[in-house]
Short mmCIF file of C-alpha atoms in Angstrom, two decimals:
data_model
loop_
_atom_site.label_atom_id
_atom_site.label_comp_id
_atom_site.label_asym_id
_atom_site.label_seq_id
_atom_site.Cartn_x
_atom_site.Cartn_y
_atom_site.Cartn_z
CA MET Y 151 2.89 1.05 -6.95
CA GLU Y 152 1.91 2.61 -3.61
CA LEU Y 153 3.88 4.69 -1.13
CA GLN Y 154 2.94 2.28 1.63
CA GLN Y 155 4.55 -0.57 -0.26
CA MET Y 156 7.73 1.47 -0.57
CA ARG Y 157 7.67 2.18 3.17
CA TYR Y 158 7.44 -1.53 3.85
CA VAL Y 159 10.37 -2.30 1.54
CA VAL Y 160 12.53 0.35 3.20
CA ALA Y 161 11.59 -0.91 6.66
CA VAL Y 162 12.49 -4.53 5.81
CA ALA Y 163 15.77 -3.42 4.21
CA GLU Y 164 16.73 -1.39 7.28
CA THR Y 165 15.74 -4.00 9.86
CA ASN Y 166 16.62 -7.16 7.86
CA SER Y 167 13.44 -8.63 9.26
CA PHE Y 168 9.79 -8.81 8.20
CA THR Y 169 8.78 -9.08 11.86
CA ARG Y 170 10.68 -5.99 13.00
CA ALA Y 171 9.59 -4.08 9.90
CA ALA Y 172 5.95 -4.84 10.67
CA GLU Y 173 6.44 -3.64 14.25
CA ARG Y 174 8.02 -0.42 12.99
CA CYS Y 175 5.21 0.18 10.50
CA LEU Y 176 2.50 -0.73 13.05
CA VAL Y 177 0.94 -3.45 10.88
CA VAL Y 178 0.62 -7.19 11.21
CA GLN Y 179 3.39 -9.12 9.49
CA SER Y 180 1.03 -10.93 7.13
CA ALA Y 181 -0.25 -7.61 5.74
CA LEU Y 182 3.28 -6.31 5.22
CA SER Y 183 4.39 -9.52 3.54
CA HIS Y 184 1.32 -9.47 1.28
CA GLN Y 185 1.96 -5.90 0.14
CA ILE Y 186 5.61 -6.60 -0.64
CA ALA Y 187 4.61 -9.73 -2.56
CA ARG Y 188 2.14 -7.64 -4.58
CA LEU Y 189 4.87 -5.13 -5.36
CA GLU Y 190 7.29 -7.86 -6.41
CA LYS Y 191 4.64 -9.27 -8.74
CA GLU Y 192 4.05 -5.83 -10.24
CA LEU Y 193 7.78 -5.27 -10.74
CA GLY Y 194 8.40 -8.78 -12.02
CA ALA Y 195 11.33 -9.33 -9.67
CA ARG Y 196 11.94 -10.47 -6.12
CA LEU Y 197 13.23 -7.72 -3.84
CA PHE Y 198 14.29 -9.91 -0.92
CA GLU Y 199 15.90 -13.29 -0.41
CA ARG Y 200 14.10 -14.98 2.47
CA THR Y 201 15.51 -17.86 4.48
CA SER Y 202 14.72 -19.19 7.94
CA ARG Y 203 17.75 -17.31 9.30
CA ARG Y 204 17.88 -14.01 7.47
CA VAL Y 205 16.35 -11.58 5.01
CA ARG Y 206 18.50 -9.65 2.57
CA LEU Y 207 18.06 -7.57 -0.54
CA THR Y 208 18.38 -9.15 -3.96
CA PRO Y 209 20.26 -7.21 -6.65
CA ALA Y 210 16.86 -5.99 -7.85
CA GLY Y 211 15.99 -4.91 -4.31
CA ALA Y 212 19.27 -3.07 -3.92
CA ALA Y 213 18.52 -1.21 -7.16
CA PHE Y 214 14.98 -0.39 -6.05
CA LEU Y 215 15.82 0.85 -2.54
CA PRO Y 216 17.42 4.26 -3.34
CA ALA Y 217 14.54 5.24 -5.62
CA ALA Y 218 12.02 4.14 -2.99
CA ARG Y 219 13.70 6.31 -0.39
CA GLN Y 220 13.70 9.26 -2.79
CA CYS Y 221 9.99 8.84 -3.45
CA LEU Y 222 9.21 8.68 0.25
CA ASP Y 223 11.33 11.75 0.92
CA ALA Y 224 9.60 13.64 -1.89
CA ALA Y 225 6.18 12.68 -0.59
CA GLU Y 226 7.08 13.73 2.93
CA ARG Y 227 8.49 17.01 1.70
CA ALA Y 228 5.34 17.69 -0.35
CA ALA Y 229 3.20 17.11 2.74
CA ALA Y 230 5.44 19.41 4.78
CA GLU Y 231 5.19 22.15 2.13
CA VAL Y 232 1.40 21.92 2.14
CA ALA Y 233 1.35 22.10 5.93
CA ALA Y 234 3.68 25.11 5.85
CA ALA Y 235 1.33 26.86 3.41
CA VAL Y 236 -1.38 26.79 6.07
CA GLY Y 237 0.96 27.83 8.86
CA GLU Y 238 2.04 24.45 10.25
CA VAL Y 239 5.66 23.28 10.35
CA ARG Y 240 6.16 19.53 10.34
CA GLY Y 241 8.24 16.87 8.63
CA ARG Y 242 11.88 16.07 9.33
CA LEU Y 243 14.89 18.12 10.36
CA ALA Y 244 18.28 16.47 9.85
CA VAL Y 245 21.02 18.31 11.74
CA GLY Y 246 24.74 17.63 11.52
CA LEU Y 247 27.40 18.88 13.90
CA ILE Y 248 31.02 18.54 14.90
CA PRO Y 249 31.57 17.40 18.51
CA THR Y 250 33.32 20.65 19.45
CA VAL Y 251 30.64 23.13 18.36
CA THR Y 252 30.18 25.76 21.09
CA ALA Y 253 28.79 28.86 19.35
CA VAL Y 254 25.28 27.43 19.71
CA ASP Y 255 23.83 25.46 22.60
CA ILE Y 256 22.57 22.65 20.37
CA PRO Y 257 20.51 20.76 23.01
CA GLY Y 258 18.95 24.03 24.16
CA ALA Y 259 18.19 25.14 20.60
CA LEU Y 260 16.60 21.79 19.77
CA ARG Y 261 14.57 21.83 22.99
CA ASP Y 262 13.14 25.27 22.18
CA PHE Y 263 12.51 24.28 18.58
CA ARG Y 264 10.79 21.07 19.57
CA GLU Y 265 8.53 22.89 22.02
CA ARG Y 266 7.44 25.26 19.26
CA TYR Y 267 7.20 22.69 16.47
CA PRO Y 268 6.27 19.36 18.10
CA ARG Y 269 5.37 17.71 14.79
CA VAL Y 270 8.90 17.94 13.44
CA ARG Y 271 11.00 14.81 13.83
CA ILE Y 272 14.66 15.58 14.44
CA SER Y 273 17.73 13.50 13.67
CA LEU Y 274 21.30 14.33 14.65
CA ARG Y 275 24.46 13.22 12.92
CA VAL Y 276 27.93 13.87 14.33
CA GLY Y 277 30.81 14.02 11.89
CA ALA Y 278 33.79 15.91 10.52
CA SER Y 279 33.28 19.34 8.98
CA ASP Y 280 34.20 18.26 5.44
CA GLU Y 281 31.76 15.35 5.59
CA LEU Y 282 28.98 17.59 6.88
CA VAL Y 283 29.44 20.04 4.02
CA GLU Y 284 29.10 17.20 1.52
CA GLN Y 285 26.00 15.83 3.23
CA VAL Y 286 24.29 19.23 3.24
CA GLU Y 287 25.17 19.73 -0.42
CA GLU Y 288 23.79 16.28 -1.26
CA GLY Y 289 20.60 16.86 0.72
CA ALA Y 290 21.26 14.22 3.37
CA LEU Y 291 21.35 16.96 6.02
CA ASP Y 292 19.24 20.10 6.26
CA VAL Y 293 21.50 22.12 8.53
CA ALA Y 294 24.99 21.56 9.93
CA PHE Y 295 27.33 23.21 12.42
CA LEU Y 296 31.04 23.03 11.69
CA GLY Y 297 34.43 24.57 12.34
CA LEU Y 298 37.06 25.52 9.78
CA PRO Y 299 40.45 27.22 9.72
CA THR Y 300 40.24 30.96 9.15
CA THR Y 301 41.73 30.41 5.69
CA ALA Y 302 38.81 28.23 4.56
CA ARG Y 303 35.11 28.74 3.92
CA PRO Y 304 32.34 26.21 3.20
CA ARG Y 305 31.92 25.62 -0.54
CA GLY Y 306 28.78 24.58 -2.38
CA VAL Y 307 26.44 25.54 0.48
CA ALA Y 308 24.99 28.64 2.08
CA ALA Y 309 26.88 29.62 5.24
CA HIS Y 310 26.53 31.97 8.18
CA GLU Y 311 29.48 32.69 10.46
CA LEU Y 312 28.61 32.08 14.11
CA ALA Y 313 31.82 32.76 16.06
CA ARG Y 314 35.61 32.72 16.04
CA ASP Y 315 37.73 30.91 18.58
CA ARG Y 316 41.39 30.15 19.29
CA LEU Y 317 42.89 26.80 20.21
CA VAL Y 318 44.48 26.01 23.56
CA ALA Y 319 46.96 23.31 24.51
CA VAL Y 320 45.53 20.38 26.46
CA VAL Y 321 47.91 18.34 28.63
CA ALA Y 322 47.82 15.76 31.42
CA PRO Y 323 47.66 17.15 34.98
CA ASP Y 324 51.17 15.80 35.72
CA HIS Y 325 52.71 17.02 32.45
CA PRO Y 326 55.74 19.35 32.85
CA LEU Y 327 53.79 22.09 31.05
CA ALA Y 328 50.74 21.82 33.31
CA GLY Y 329 51.95 24.59 35.57
CA GLU Y 330 52.63 27.05 32.75
CA SER Y 331 50.22 29.91 32.09
CA GLN Y 332 51.21 30.17 28.43
CA VAL Y 333 53.24 28.28 25.82
CA ASP Y 334 53.99 28.79 22.15
CA LEU Y 335 53.96 26.53 19.10
CA ARG Y 336 57.74 26.11 19.14
CA ARG Y 337 57.63 24.68 22.66
CA LEU Y 338 54.72 22.43 21.77
CA SER Y 339 56.41 21.16 18.62
CA SER Y 340 58.71 18.96 20.73
CA GLU Y 341 55.72 17.11 22.22
CA VAL Y 342 53.94 13.99 21.01
CA PHE Y 343 50.44 14.89 19.83
CA VAL Y 344 46.99 13.37 19.84
CA ASP Y 345 44.86 14.84 17.04
CA LEU Y 346 42.08 14.27 14.55
CA PRO Y 347 42.82 12.36 11.33
CA ALA Y 348 45.02 14.01 8.72
CA GLY Y 349 43.05 15.80 6.02
CA THR Y 350 40.13 16.79 8.24
CA ALA Y 351 39.25 20.44 8.87
CA GLY Y 352 39.79 19.99 12.61
CA ARG Y 353 43.30 18.69 12.06
CA ALA Y 354 44.10 21.38 9.47
CA GLN Y 355 43.65 24.14 12.03
CA SER Y 356 46.76 22.98 13.90
CA ASP Y 357 48.68 21.64 10.89
CA LEU Y 358 48.50 24.96 9.07
CA ALA Y 359 49.65 26.89 12.14
CA PHE Y 360 52.71 24.72 12.67
CA GLU Y 361 53.56 24.81 8.96
CA ALA Y 362 53.22 28.62 8.88
CA ALA Y 363 55.65 28.82 11.80
CA GLY Y 364 58.12 26.55 10.00
CA LEU Y 365 57.67 23.81 12.60
CA THR Y 366 56.98 20.09 12.46
CA ARG Y 367 55.35 17.93 15.11
CA ASP Y 368 54.81 14.26 15.84
CA VAL Y 369 51.14 13.23 15.74
CA ALA Y 370 51.46 9.73 17.16
CA PHE Y 371 47.73 9.17 17.79
CA GLU Y 372 44.86 9.94 15.42
CA VAL Y 373 41.28 9.64 16.67
CA THR Y 374 37.96 10.61 15.13
CA SER Y 375 36.31 11.97 18.28
CA ALA Y 376 37.38 15.09 20.17
CA ASP Y 377 36.19 13.74 23.52
CA PHE Y 378 38.37 10.66 23.05
CA ILE Y 379 41.35 12.93 22.48
CA ALA Y 380 41.05 13.98 26.12
CA ARG Y 381 40.90 10.33 27.18
CA LEU Y 382 44.32 9.80 25.61
CA VAL Y 383 45.78 13.08 26.82
CA GLY Y 384 44.73 12.49 30.45
CA PRO Y 385 46.97 9.42 30.99
CA GLY Y 386 49.88 11.22 29.36
CA LEU Y 387 49.97 9.59 25.93
CA GLY Y 388 50.36 12.99 24.30
CA VAL Y 389 49.21 16.59 24.18
CA ALA Y 390 46.51 18.15 22.03
CA MET Y 391 45.11 21.43 20.80
CA LEU Y 392 41.39 22.07 21.04
CA PRO Y 393 39.06 25.10 20.86
CA THR Y 394 39.12 27.38 23.89
CA ALA Y 395 35.35 27.32 24.40
CA TYR Y 396 35.20 23.52 24.15
CA ALA Y 397 38.12 22.66 26.44
CA PRO Y 398 36.32 23.43 29.76
CA GLN Y 399 33.94 20.53 29.04
CA LEU Y 400 36.81 18.06 29.33
CA ALA Y 401 37.67 16.32 32.59
CA GLY Y 402 41.05 15.09 33.79
CA VAL Y 403 43.18 17.47 31.70
CA VAL Y 404 44.75 20.92 32.01
CA THR Y 405 44.43 23.67 29.41
CA ILE Y 406 47.15 26.22 28.63
CA GLU Y 407 46.92 29.37 26.56
CA VAL Y 408 48.99 29.30 23.35
CA ALA Y 409 50.59 32.62 22.49
CA ASP Y 410 50.55 32.08 18.72
CA ALA Y 411 47.54 29.77 18.67
CA PRO Y 412 45.69 28.97 15.47
CA ALA Y 413 42.08 30.11 15.17
CA ARG Y 414 38.95 28.56 13.77
CA VAL Y 415 35.59 29.83 12.56
CA GLU Y 416 32.29 28.14 13.44
CA TYR Y 417 29.60 28.17 10.77
CA VAL Y 418 26.04 27.00 10.36
CA ILE Y 419 25.37 25.86 6.80
CA TRP Y 420 22.35 24.86 4.71
CA SER Y 421 21.50 24.13 1.07
CA ARG Y 422 21.86 26.96 -1.43
CA PHE Y 423 19.03 25.62 -3.56
CA SER Y 424 16.22 24.35 -1.36
CA ARG Y 425 15.16 24.23 2.26
CA THR Y 426 12.43 22.34 3.99
CA PRO Y 427 9.98 24.40 6.07
CA ALA Y 428 11.51 22.80 9.17
CA ALA Y 429 15.02 23.91 8.17
CA THR Y 430 13.84 27.45 7.53
CA ALA Y 431 12.05 27.52 10.89
CA PHE Y 432 15.13 26.20 12.68
CA LEU Y 433 17.41 28.82 11.14
CA THR Y 434 14.90 31.52 12.02
CA ALA Y 435 14.86 30.26 15.59
CA LEU Y 436 18.63 30.82 15.62
CA ASP Y 437 18.00 34.44 14.53
CA ILE Y 438 19.29 33.68 11.05
CA THR Y 439 17.14 34.85 8.15
CA PRO Y 440 18.21 32.92 5.06
CA PRO Y 441 17.47 34.42 1.65
CA GLU Y 442 14.66 32.92 -0.37
CA ALA Y 443 15.75 29.63 -1.91
#
């Protein structure tokens, strides 16, 4: 069984096409098909069901795919470790982030990193803080940037605090509160809210503050993206609370200071047990020196 055969299987599984897989792998389709047929013969099972209209994994193929990906990842990591031993950083860097991260200029940091380490391939994944912690712990992400309430801290991963920030109220330009310089949670509690889904770290920042003040609020709209929150607030569907440093990026809304505003902490996190050379180099570029894994 060869690594190249595994690459071909993964490519076909991800594209659902022998033609597109061959294009991705820069080989002619007949060569790719031949190698997969050889592998199927060796394994004694067909990995794909092929029809004139589609290609899909068989149960055997679905069982084979995760192990193939693990082998390819291990081989790539081994090559990256060897390169690092002779002073070259290459391989992959998988970065996760919440949409509202502001403590680090992510595009600028990636630009500088890419200029210094051009052989590193970078992938970005946007998600909720809780999801990002899980993905770093599982090894799906190398590094992630997230925000949590001040009462919480990332568990199961290594973490470095980047900054602390308070939330501000975000309202439509014609909202009765738009002309106020400051409000408090009690005044806001009578409003209809747009917020992140219940149970997420971003939502908890506001929920915990209202609960601590003995207040309840009506969250009529739940959305998964902070930028879409502003798109609902702008037409007057509700009000929201977002980080102070993030709010200026939003158009078509007005921000108001909240006297008893909740706070959040931004972290960068990485695996406690292992880091790729690319992850270590990226953290170092952020002036973070992680302990030896």
